[in-house]
Amino acid sequence: MSFLVNLLLGLLFGIGLVVSGMSDPAKVVNFLDLFGTWDPSLAFVMGGAVVVAFVGYRLVLARPAPVTGGEFHLPTQTEIDAPLLGGAAVFGIGWGLSGFCPGPALTALGLAAPGTLAFVPAMFVGMWAARYASGRIGKPSFA
Amino acid sequence: MTEFTPFASLLGGAMIGLAAVLLMAWEGRIAGISMIAGRLLPPYLDGALVSRLGFVAGLIAAPLAVMLATGAPVAQTVSSNLPLMAVAGLLVGFGAVCGSGCTSGHGVCGLARLSVRSLVATLTFMLTAFVTVFVVRHMMGA
């Protein structure tokens, strides 16, 4: 059941990426190209998503528990630390080079462009390396 | 050059936000793709692997569903510089996990929760991405 519900939610999220144009790395890179062929679309995607999530989270988190029981898993870390800043900075460089972040890259997988097929396995290697590195120094890998 | 699409982008963004809200309602989790994807790899610390597999399967199926529904191909321009794409993939994967999130986890879910950590992360990766594109396109002329 959870597999099926998550499949539908992933589908909704992915269709949102396609409809918004974010599954096309060229559109993302053009958003990042302020002094060239600037395309402000990405700001509208984030705006739409943040407004809906802001209102929706307030309604959902007012409930005692998620539908499937248990509790809401919300990040508790508040510290602005070196892994946060360094990780975000490195992430941004890769995002700017490729126009891909993890969601659009996975969404692009089925279209099987050679660049995507080079990007996604490398992304998983990078993720594994970061988890390995953070585990070794005894810190949780996620907030 | 890509066409500015304010309405389609707002609509698509709203769908992304709705998916994030419904995931929170269903099983109480943040819709951060780097966390969902990163935890497809071992070690498995919680019982949510099946959920994550489902979510990623849905993401991958999305453009195919759109093509079936509209009968039109999904337009996409991906760089064919494979070494560059592999390096970018490494940086994105490492940075997203190290920095506890990416455009979805920090940029959508975190900002919607008014998290200062997510705001700082989002501003940081936006800044380095802007600088990277400036250097690549306007200083190296690629």
PDB file of C-alpha atoms in Angstrom:
ATOM      1  CA  MET A   1       0.000   0.000   0.000  1.00  0.00           C
ATOM      2  CA  SER A   2       2.750   2.462   0.951  1.00  0.00           C
ATOM      3  CA  PHE A   3       4.596   1.507  -2.233  1.00  0.00           C
ATOM      4  CA  LEU A   4       1.536   2.357  -4.306  1.00  0.00           C
ATOM      5  CA  VAL A   5       0.783   5.649  -2.530  1.00  0.00           C
ATOM      6  CA  ASN A   6       4.425   6.697  -2.830  1.00  0.00           C
ATOM      7  CA  LEU A   7       4.435   5.703  -6.494  1.00  0.00           C
ATOM      8  CA  LEU A   8       1.492   8.046  -7.082  1.00  0.00           C
ATOM      9  CA  LEU A   9       3.120  10.847  -5.061  1.00  0.00           C
ATOM     10  CA  GLY A  10       6.394  10.408  -6.953  1.00  0.00           C
ATOM     11  CA  LEU A  11       4.392  10.504 -10.167  1.00  0.00           C
ATOM     12  CA  LEU A  12       2.665  13.744  -9.107  1.00  0.00           C
ATOM     13  CA  PHE A  13       6.015  15.268  -8.095  1.00  0.00           C
ATOM     14  CA  GLY A  14       7.616  14.152 -11.374  1.00  0.00           C
ATOM     15  CA  ILE A  15       4.732  15.384 -13.534  1.00  0.00           C
ATOM     16  CA  GLY A  16       5.098  18.696 -11.685  1.00  0.00           C
ATOM     17  CA  LEU A  17       8.761  18.761 -12.723  1.00  0.00           C
ATOM     18  CA  VAL A  18       7.844  18.051 -16.358  1.00  0.00           C
ATOM     19  CA  VAL A  19       4.927  20.543 -16.474  1.00  0.00           C
ATOM     20  CA  SER A  20       7.039  23.261 -14.844  1.00  0.00           C
ATOM     21  CA  GLY A  21       9.850  22.698 -17.361  1.00  0.00           C
ATOM     22  CA  MET A  22      12.362  21.733 -14.655  1.00  0.00           C
ATOM     23  CA  SER A  23      12.991  18.316 -16.198  1.00  0.00           C
ATOM     24  CA  ASP A  24      14.888  20.227 -18.916  1.00  0.00           C
ATOM     25  CA  PRO A  25      18.387  21.111 -17.640  1.00  0.00           C
ATOM     26  CA  ALA A  26      18.663  23.863 -20.275  1.00  0.00           C
ATOM     27  CA  LYS A  27      15.836  25.738 -18.535  1.00  0.00           C
ATOM     28  CA  VAL A  28      17.558  25.414 -15.160  1.00  0.00           C
ATOM     29  CA  VAL A  29      20.931  26.607 -16.501  1.00  0.00           C
ATOM     30  CA  ASN A  30      19.196  29.552 -18.179  1.00  0.00           C
ATOM     31  CA  PHE A  31      17.661  30.495 -14.814  1.00  0.00           C
ATOM     32  CA  LEU A  32      21.175  30.480 -13.404  1.00  0.00           C
ATOM     33  CA  ASP A  33      22.499  32.585 -16.302  1.00  0.00           C
ATOM     34  CA  LEU A  34      21.567  36.011 -14.926  1.00  0.00           C
ATOM     35  CA  PHE A  35      23.846  37.843 -17.346  1.00  0.00           C
ATOM     36  CA  GLY A  36      22.942  35.872 -20.454  1.00  0.00           C
ATOM     37  CA  THR A  37      19.802  34.088 -21.661  1.00  0.00           C
ATOM     38  CA  TRP A  38      17.988  34.476 -18.320  1.00  0.00           C
ATOM     39  CA  ASP A  39      14.754  32.485 -17.927  1.00  0.00           C
ATOM     40  CA  PRO A  40      13.025  33.319 -14.610  1.00  0.00           C
ATOM     41  CA  SER A  41      10.716  30.249 -14.739  1.00  0.00           C
ATOM     42  CA  LEU A  42      12.480  28.390 -11.901  1.00  0.00           C
ATOM     43  CA  ALA A  43      11.579  31.152  -9.453  1.00  0.00           C
ATOM     44  CA  PHE A  44       7.906  30.582 -10.306  1.00  0.00           C
ATOM     45  CA  VAL A  45       8.279  26.830  -9.737  1.00  0.00           C
ATOM     46  CA  MET A  46       9.808  27.369  -6.310  1.00  0.00           C
ATOM     47  CA  GLY A  47       7.259  30.074  -5.509  1.00  0.00           C
ATOM     48  CA  GLY A  48       4.306  27.846  -6.409  1.00  0.00           C
ATOM     49  CA  ALA A  49       5.735  24.869  -4.551  1.00  0.00           C
ATOM     50  CA  VAL A  50       6.674  26.805  -1.404  1.00  0.00           C
ATOM     51  CA  VAL A  51       3.283  28.540  -1.109  1.00  0.00           C
ATOM     52  CA  VAL A  52       1.351  25.271  -1.486  1.00  0.00           C
ATOM     53  CA  ALA A  53       3.681  23.447   0.924  1.00  0.00           C
ATOM     54  CA  PHE A  54       3.569  26.320   3.443  1.00  0.00           C
ATOM     55  CA  VAL A  55      -0.225  26.247   3.637  1.00  0.00           C
ATOM     56  CA  GLY A  56      -0.489  22.451   3.325  1.00  0.00           C
ATOM     57  CA  TYR A  57       2.098  21.702   6.025  1.00  0.00           C
ATOM     58  CA  ARG A  58       0.181  23.905   8.444  1.00  0.00           C
ATOM     59  CA  LEU A  59      -3.006  21.929   7.843  1.00  0.00           C
ATOM     60  CA  VAL A  60      -1.281  18.536   7.970  1.00  0.00           C
ATOM     61  CA  LEU A  61       0.946  19.197  10.989  1.00  0.00           C
ATOM     62  CA  ALA A  62      -2.075  20.352  12.978  1.00  0.00           C
ATOM     63  CA  ARG A  63      -3.214  16.715  12.896  1.00  0.00           C
ATOM     64  CA  PRO A  64      -2.016  14.388  15.664  1.00  0.00           C
ATOM     65  CA  ALA A  65      -0.210  11.923  13.363  1.00  0.00           C
ATOM     66  CA  PRO A  66       0.339  10.877   9.742  1.00  0.00           C
ATOM     67  CA  VAL A  67      -2.296   8.636   8.133  1.00  0.00           C
ATOM     68  CA  THR A  68      -0.071   5.547   8.428  1.00  0.00           C
ATOM     69  CA  GLY A  69       0.544   6.225  12.136  1.00  0.00           C
ATOM     70  CA  GLY A  70       3.809   6.872  13.923  1.00  0.00           C
ATOM     71  CA  GLU A  71       4.941  10.459  14.053  1.00  0.00           C
ATOM     72  CA  PHE A  72       5.930  13.332  11.802  1.00  0.00           C
ATOM     73  CA  HIS A  73       9.656  13.123  11.025  1.00  0.00           C
ATOM     74  CA  LEU A  74      10.761  16.756  11.021  1.00  0.00           C
ATOM     75  CA  PRO A  75      14.389  17.888  10.945  1.00  0.00           C
ATOM     76  CA  THR A  76      15.480  19.062  14.380  1.00  0.00           C
ATOM     77  CA  GLN A  77      18.926  20.477  13.598  1.00  0.00           C
ATOM     78  CA  THR A  78      19.106  24.266  13.676  1.00  0.00           C
ATOM     79  CA  GLU A  79      22.854  24.838  13.656  1.00  0.00           C
ATOM     80  CA  ILE A  80      24.419  26.480  10.586  1.00  0.00           C
ATOM     81  CA  ASP A  81      27.504  24.262  10.433  1.00  0.00           C
ATOM     82  CA  ALA A  82      30.350  23.549   8.015  1.00  0.00           C
ATOM     83  CA  PRO A  83      28.795  20.417   6.410  1.00  0.00           C
ATOM     84  CA  LEU A  84      25.634  22.418   5.618  1.00  0.00           C
ATOM     85  CA  LEU A  85      27.507  25.318   4.025  1.00  0.00           C
ATOM     86  CA  GLY A  86      30.191  23.211   2.319  1.00  0.00           C
ATOM     87  CA  GLY A  87      27.688  20.636   1.077  1.00  0.00           C
ATOM     88  CA  ALA A  88      25.346  23.283  -0.310  1.00  0.00           C
ATOM     89  CA  ALA A  89      28.257  25.089  -2.012  1.00  0.00           C
ATOM     90  CA  VAL A  90      29.498  21.862  -3.679  1.00  0.00           C
ATOM     91  CA  PHE A  91      25.937  20.938  -4.644  1.00  0.00           C
ATOM     92  CA  GLY A  92      25.456  24.314  -6.329  1.00  0.00           C
ATOM     93  CA  ILE A  93      28.606  23.895  -8.436  1.00  0.00           C
ATOM     94  CA  GLY A  94      27.420  20.525  -9.745  1.00  0.00           C
ATOM     95  CA  TRP A  95      23.914  21.906 -10.289  1.00  0.00           C
ATOM     96  CA  GLY A  96      25.294  24.841 -12.289  1.00  0.00           C
ATOM     97  CA  LEU A  97      27.588  22.602 -14.387  1.00  0.00           C
ATOM     98  CA  SER A  98      24.810  20.197 -15.377  1.00  0.00           C
ATOM     99  CA  GLY A  99      21.441  21.876 -14.776  1.00  0.00           C
ATOM    100  CA  PHE A 100      20.472  18.721 -12.873  1.00  0.00           C
ATOM    101  CA  CYS A 101      19.539  18.320  -9.235  1.00  0.00           C
ATOM    102  CA  PRO A 102      18.453  14.901  -7.912  1.00  0.00           C
ATOM    103  CA  GLY A 103      14.698  15.100  -8.686  1.00  0.00           C
ATOM    104  CA  PRO A 104      14.944  16.190 -12.329  1.00  0.00           C
ATOM    105  CA  ALA A 105      17.889  13.816 -12.899  1.00  0.00           C
ATOM    106  CA  LEU A 106      15.831  10.815 -11.762  1.00  0.00           C
ATOM    107  CA  THR A 107      12.851  12.044 -13.772  1.00  0.00           C
ATOM    108  CA  ALA A 108      15.096  12.277 -16.840  1.00  0.00           C
ATOM    109  CA  LEU A 109      16.315   8.699 -16.423  1.00  0.00           C
ATOM    110  CA  GLY A 110      13.504   7.197 -18.508  1.00  0.00           C
ATOM    111  CA  LEU A 111      14.340   9.501 -21.430  1.00  0.00           C
ATOM    112  CA  ALA A 112      17.826   7.944 -21.367  1.00  0.00           C
ATOM    113  CA  ALA A 113      19.923  10.859 -22.689  1.00  0.00           C
ATOM    114  CA  PRO A 114      23.632   9.876 -22.538  1.00  0.00           C
ATOM    115  CA  GLY A 115      24.387  12.835 -20.238  1.00  0.00           C
ATOM    116  CA  THR A 116      21.716  11.640 -17.790  1.00  0.00           C
ATOM    117  CA  LEU A 117      23.102   8.110 -17.835  1.00  0.00           C
ATOM    118  CA  ALA A 118      26.539   9.531 -16.928  1.00  0.00           C
ATOM    119  CA  PHE A 119      25.106  11.836 -14.241  1.00  0.00           C
ATOM    120  CA  VAL A 120      22.807   9.549 -12.227  1.00  0.00           C
ATOM    121  CA  PRO A 121      25.242   6.716 -11.358  1.00  0.00           C
ATOM    122  CA  ALA A 122      27.882   9.330 -10.428  1.00  0.00           C
ATOM    123  CA  MET A 123      25.287  11.059  -8.238  1.00  0.00           C
ATOM    124  CA  PHE A 124      24.669   7.827  -6.322  1.00  0.00           C
ATOM    125  CA  VAL A 125      28.445   7.352  -5.884  1.00  0.00           C
ATOM    126  CA  GLY A 126      28.630  10.904  -4.491  1.00  0.00           C
ATOM    127  CA  MET A 127      25.723  10.239  -2.135  1.00  0.00           C
ATOM    128  CA  TRP A 128      27.293   7.014  -0.928  1.00  0.00           C
ATOM    129  CA  ALA A 129      30.647   8.760  -0.419  1.00  0.00           C
ATOM    130  CA  ALA A 130      29.031  11.505   1.663  1.00  0.00           C
ATOM    131  CA  ARG A 131      27.153   9.020   3.836  1.00  0.00           C
ATOM    132  CA  TYR A 132      30.316   6.963   4.281  1.00  0.00           C
ATOM    133  CA  ALA A 133      32.366  10.029   5.190  1.00  0.00           C
ATOM    134  CA  SER A 134      29.802  11.343   7.653  1.00  0.00           C
ATOM    135  CA  GLY A 135      29.354   7.894   9.246  1.00  0.00           C
ATOM    136  CA  ARG A 136      33.069   7.588   9.782  1.00  0.00           C
ATOM    137  CA  ILE A 137      33.256  10.768  11.781  1.00  0.00           C
ATOM    138  CA  GLY A 138      30.287   9.624  13.840  1.00  0.00           C
ATOM    139  CA  LYS A 139      27.665  12.087  12.680  1.00  0.00           C
ATOM    140  CA  PRO A 140      24.251  11.339  11.249  1.00  0.00           C
ATOM    141  CA  SER A 141      24.234  11.821   7.487  1.00  0.00           C
ATOM    142  CA  PHE A 142      20.945  13.718   7.464  1.00  0.00           C
ATOM    143  CA  ALA A 143      19.331  16.388   9.543  1.00  0.00           C
TER     144      ALA A 143
ATOM    145  CA  MET B   1      17.468  30.268 -25.110  1.00  0.00           C
ATOM    146  CA  THR B   2      14.410  28.745 -23.394  1.00  0.00           C
ATOM    147  CA  GLU B   3      10.938  30.232 -23.295  1.00  0.00           C
ATOM    148  CA  PHE B   4       9.784  31.924 -20.064  1.00  0.00           C
ATOM    149  CA  THR B   5       6.765  29.897 -18.848  1.00  0.00           C
ATOM    150  CA  PRO B   6       5.322  31.612 -15.747  1.00  0.00           C
ATOM    151  CA  PHE B   7       1.934  29.838 -15.718  1.00  0.00           C
ATOM    152  CA  ALA B   8       3.116  26.309 -16.508  1.00  0.00           C
ATOM    153  CA  SER B   9       5.929  26.749 -13.996  1.00  0.00           C
ATOM    154  CA  LEU B  10       3.588  27.969 -11.251  1.00  0.00           C
ATOM    155  CA  LEU B  11       1.224  25.060 -11.959  1.00  0.00           C
ATOM    156  CA  GLY B  12       4.041  22.496 -11.990  1.00  0.00           C
ATOM    157  CA  GLY B  13       5.459  24.036  -8.814  1.00  0.00           C
ATOM    158  CA  ALA B  14       2.067  23.759  -7.120  1.00  0.00           C
ATOM    159  CA  MET B  15       1.963  20.038  -8.052  1.00  0.00           C
ATOM    160  CA  ILE B  16       5.412  19.562  -6.495  1.00  0.00           C
ATOM    161  CA  GLY B  17       4.240  21.363  -3.347  1.00  0.00           C
ATOM    162  CA  LEU B  18       1.071  19.251  -3.215  1.00  0.00           C
ATOM    163  CA  ALA B  19       3.091  16.029  -3.511  1.00  0.00           C
ATOM    164  CA  ALA B  20       5.274  17.214  -0.605  1.00  0.00           C
ATOM    165  CA  VAL B  21       2.212  17.988   1.536  1.00  0.00           C
ATOM    166  CA  LEU B  22       0.577  14.625   0.772  1.00  0.00           C
ATOM    167  CA  LEU B  23       3.791  12.744   1.618  1.00  0.00           C
ATOM    168  CA  MET B  24       3.841  14.518   4.993  1.00  0.00           C
ATOM    169  CA  ALA B  25       0.153  13.667   5.504  1.00  0.00           C
ATOM    170  CA  TRP B  26       0.600  10.033   4.496  1.00  0.00           C
ATOM    171  CA  GLU B  27       3.740   9.020   6.362  1.00  0.00           C
ATOM    172  CA  GLY B  28       5.120  12.133   8.005  1.00  0.00           C
ATOM    173  CA  ARG B  29       8.200  12.627   5.864  1.00  0.00           C
ATOM    174  CA  ILE B  30       9.864  15.555   4.097  1.00  0.00           C
ATOM    175  CA  ALA B  31       9.844  15.220   0.296  1.00  0.00           C
ATOM    176  CA  GLY B  32      13.587  15.695  -0.113  1.00  0.00           C
ATOM    177  CA  ILE B  33      14.687  13.824  -3.202  1.00  0.00           C
ATOM    178  CA  SER B  34      18.329  13.582  -2.139  1.00  0.00           C
ATOM    179  CA  MET B  35      17.259  11.918   1.104  1.00  0.00           C
ATOM    180  CA  ILE B  36      14.791   9.611  -0.641  1.00  0.00           C
ATOM    181  CA  ALA B  37      17.326   8.635  -3.323  1.00  0.00           C
ATOM    182  CA  GLY B  38      20.373   8.556  -1.027  1.00  0.00           C
ATOM    183  CA  ARG B  39      18.660   6.110   1.301  1.00  0.00           C
ATOM    184  CA  LEU B  40      18.041   3.636  -1.491  1.00  0.00           C
ATOM    185  CA  LEU B  41      21.646   2.687  -0.707  1.00  0.00           C
ATOM    186  CA  PRO B  42      22.571   0.694   2.413  1.00  0.00           C
ATOM    187  CA  PRO B  43      22.701   0.906   5.388  1.00  0.00           C
ATOM    188  CA  TYR B  44      18.926   0.856   5.862  1.00  0.00           C
ATOM    189  CA  LEU B  45      18.240   2.553   9.167  1.00  0.00           C
ATOM    190  CA  ASP B  46      14.443   2.670   9.059  1.00  0.00           C
ATOM    191  CA  GLY B  47      11.604   0.730   7.492  1.00  0.00           C
ATOM    192  CA  ALA B  48      10.858   3.180   4.707  1.00  0.00           C
ATOM    193  CA  LEU B  49      12.809   1.558   1.853  1.00  0.00           C
ATOM    194  CA  VAL B  50       9.675   0.277   0.102  1.00  0.00           C
ATOM    195  CA  SER B  51       8.126   3.764   0.241  1.00  0.00           C
ATOM    196  CA  ARG B  52      11.290   5.316  -1.204  1.00  0.00           C
ATOM    197  CA  LEU B  53      11.424   2.769  -4.030  1.00  0.00           C
ATOM    198  CA  GLY B  54       7.814   3.622  -4.855  1.00  0.00           C
ATOM    199  CA  PHE B  55       8.472   7.376  -4.882  1.00  0.00           C
ATOM    200  CA  VAL B  56      11.521   7.047  -7.143  1.00  0.00           C
ATOM    201  CA  ALA B  57       9.622   4.691  -9.484  1.00  0.00           C
ATOM    202  CA  GLY B  58       6.919   7.363  -9.749  1.00  0.00           C
ATOM    203  CA  LEU B  59       9.505  10.046 -10.562  1.00  0.00           C
ATOM    204  CA  ILE B  60      11.029   7.909 -13.300  1.00  0.00           C
ATOM    205  CA  ALA B  61       7.606   7.056 -14.746  1.00  0.00           C
ATOM    206  CA  ALA B  62       6.474  10.710 -14.812  1.00  0.00           C
ATOM    207  CA  PRO B  63       7.768  11.839 -18.242  1.00  0.00           C
ATOM    208  CA  LEU B  64       6.519   8.594 -19.778  1.00  0.00           C
ATOM    209  CA  ALA B  65       3.074   9.240 -18.279  1.00  0.00           C
ATOM    210  CA  VAL B  66       3.112  12.794 -19.664  1.00  0.00           C
ATOM    211  CA  MET B  67       4.094  11.500 -23.117  1.00  0.00           C
ATOM    212  CA  LEU B  68       1.268   8.938 -23.032  1.00  0.00           C
ATOM    213  CA  ALA B  69      -1.236  11.581 -21.921  1.00  0.00           C
ATOM    214  CA  THR B  70      -0.238  14.305 -24.382  1.00  0.00           C
ATOM    215  CA  GLY B  71       1.134  12.220 -27.243  1.00  0.00           C
ATOM    216  CA  ALA B  72       4.044  14.661 -27.482  1.00  0.00           C
ATOM    217  CA  PRO B  73       7.683  13.988 -26.551  1.00  0.00           C
ATOM    218  CA  VAL B  74       9.102  15.692 -23.436  1.00  0.00           C
ATOM    219  CA  ALA B  75      11.568  18.332 -24.631  1.00  0.00           C
ATOM    220  CA  GLN B  76      14.960  18.128 -23.002  1.00  0.00           C
ATOM    221  CA  THR B  77      18.470  19.363 -23.719  1.00  0.00           C
ATOM    222  CA  VAL B  78      21.058  17.430 -21.717  1.00  0.00           C
ATOM    223  CA  SER B  79      24.764  18.150 -22.130  1.00  0.00           C
ATOM    224  CA  SER B  80      26.526  15.389 -24.058  1.00  0.00           C
ATOM    225  CA  ASN B  81      29.840  16.159 -22.337  1.00  0.00           C
ATOM    226  CA  LEU B  82      29.893  12.876 -20.409  1.00  0.00           C
ATOM    227  CA  PRO B  83      32.974  13.477 -18.209  1.00  0.00           C
ATOM    228  CA  LEU B  84      31.517  16.865 -17.202  1.00  0.00           C
ATOM    229  CA  MET B  85      28.143  15.269 -16.415  1.00  0.00           C
ATOM    230  CA  ALA B  86      29.797  12.545 -14.335  1.00  0.00           C
ATOM    231  CA  VAL B  87      31.768  15.114 -12.325  1.00  0.00           C
ATOM    232  CA  ALA B  88      28.606  17.198 -11.870  1.00  0.00           C
ATOM    233  CA  GLY B  89      26.749  14.092 -10.676  1.00  0.00           C
ATOM    234  CA  LEU B  90      29.441  13.372  -8.088  1.00  0.00           C
ATOM    235  CA  LEU B  91      29.320  16.963  -6.805  1.00  0.00           C
ATOM    236  CA  VAL B  92      25.507  17.038  -6.694  1.00  0.00           C
ATOM    237  CA  GLY B  93      25.239  13.701  -4.875  1.00  0.00           C
ATOM    238  CA  PHE B  94      28.030  14.428  -2.397  1.00  0.00           C
ATOM    239  CA  GLY B  95      26.930  18.005  -1.755  1.00  0.00           C
ATOM    240  CA  ALA B  96      23.254  17.185  -1.334  1.00  0.00           C
ATOM    241  CA  VAL B  97      23.869  14.487   1.265  1.00  0.00           C
ATOM    242  CA  CYS B  98      26.631  16.401   3.057  1.00  0.00           C
ATOM    243  CA  GLY B  99      24.472  19.547   3.141  1.00  0.00           C
ATOM    244  CA  SER B 100      21.392  17.575   4.324  1.00  0.00           C
ATOM    245  CA  GLY B 101      19.281  18.402   1.286  1.00  0.00           C
ATOM    246  CA  CYS B 102      18.864  19.793  -2.181  1.00  0.00           C
ATOM    247  CA  THR B 103      16.452  21.976  -4.128  1.00  0.00           C
ATOM    248  CA  SER B 104      13.442  19.972  -2.901  1.00  0.00           C
ATOM    249  CA  GLY B 105      14.387  19.265   0.727  1.00  0.00           C
ATOM    250  CA  HIS B 106      15.810  22.733   1.462  1.00  0.00           C
ATOM    251  CA  GLY B 107      14.443  24.845  -1.394  1.00  0.00           C
ATOM    252  CA  VAL B 108      10.812  23.709  -1.154  1.00  0.00           C
ATOM    253  CA  CYS B 109      10.097  21.783   2.064  1.00  0.00           C
ATOM    254  CA  GLY B 110      12.586  23.666   4.264  1.00  0.00           C
ATOM    255  CA  LEU B 111      11.556  27.125   3.074  1.00  0.00           C
ATOM    256  CA  ALA B 112       7.883  26.153   3.532  1.00  0.00           C
ATOM    257  CA  ARG B 113       8.715  25.258   7.152  1.00  0.00           C
ATOM    258  CA  LEU B 114      10.520  28.619   7.534  1.00  0.00           C
ATOM    259  CA  SER B 115      13.742  26.799   8.424  1.00  0.00           C
ATOM    260  CA  VAL B 116      16.702  29.185   8.717  1.00  0.00           C
ATOM    261  CA  ARG B 117      19.083  26.292   7.973  1.00  0.00           C
ATOM    262  CA  SER B 118      17.269  25.615   4.721  1.00  0.00           C
ATOM    263  CA  LEU B 119      17.232  29.302   3.785  1.00  0.00           C
ATOM    264  CA  VAL B 120      20.999  29.514   4.313  1.00  0.00           C
ATOM    265  CA  ALA B 121      21.561  26.300   2.324  1.00  0.00           C
ATOM    266  CA  THR B 122      19.317  27.498  -0.518  1.00  0.00           C
ATOM    267  CA  LEU B 123      21.048  30.882  -0.753  1.00  0.00           C
ATOM    268  CA  THR B 124      24.450  29.135  -0.665  1.00  0.00           C
ATOM    269  CA  PHE B 125      23.751  26.667  -3.484  1.00  0.00           C
ATOM    270  CA  MET B 126      22.017  29.354  -5.548  1.00  0.00           C
ATOM    271  CA  LEU B 127      25.081  31.580  -5.183  1.00  0.00           C
ATOM    272  CA  THR B 128      27.630  28.910  -6.165  1.00  0.00           C
ATOM    273  CA  ALA B 129      25.383  27.807  -9.062  1.00  0.00           C
ATOM    274  CA  PHE B 130      25.070  31.392 -10.361  1.00  0.00           C
ATOM    275  CA  VAL B 131      28.851  31.827 -10.123  1.00  0.00           C
ATOM    276  CA  THR B 132      29.502  28.449 -11.800  1.00  0.00           C
ATOM    277  CA  VAL B 133      27.252  29.285 -14.773  1.00  0.00           C
ATOM    278  CA  PHE B 134      28.806  32.754 -15.026  1.00  0.00           C
ATOM    279  CA  VAL B 135      32.323  31.303 -15.107  1.00  0.00           C
ATOM    280  CA  VAL B 136      31.454  28.516 -17.557  1.00  0.00           C
ATOM    281  CA  ARG B 137      29.369  30.602 -19.952  1.00  0.00           C
ATOM    282  CA  HIS B 138      30.884  34.073 -19.776  1.00  0.00           C
ATOM    283  CA  MET B 139      34.514  33.583 -18.740  1.00  0.00           C
ATOM    284  CA  MET B 140      35.300  30.239 -20.408  1.00  0.00           C
ATOM    285  CA  GLY B 141      32.883  30.891 -23.262  1.00  0.00           C
ATOM    286  CA  ALA B 142      31.288  27.424 -23.248  1.00  0.00           C
TER     287      ALA B 142
END
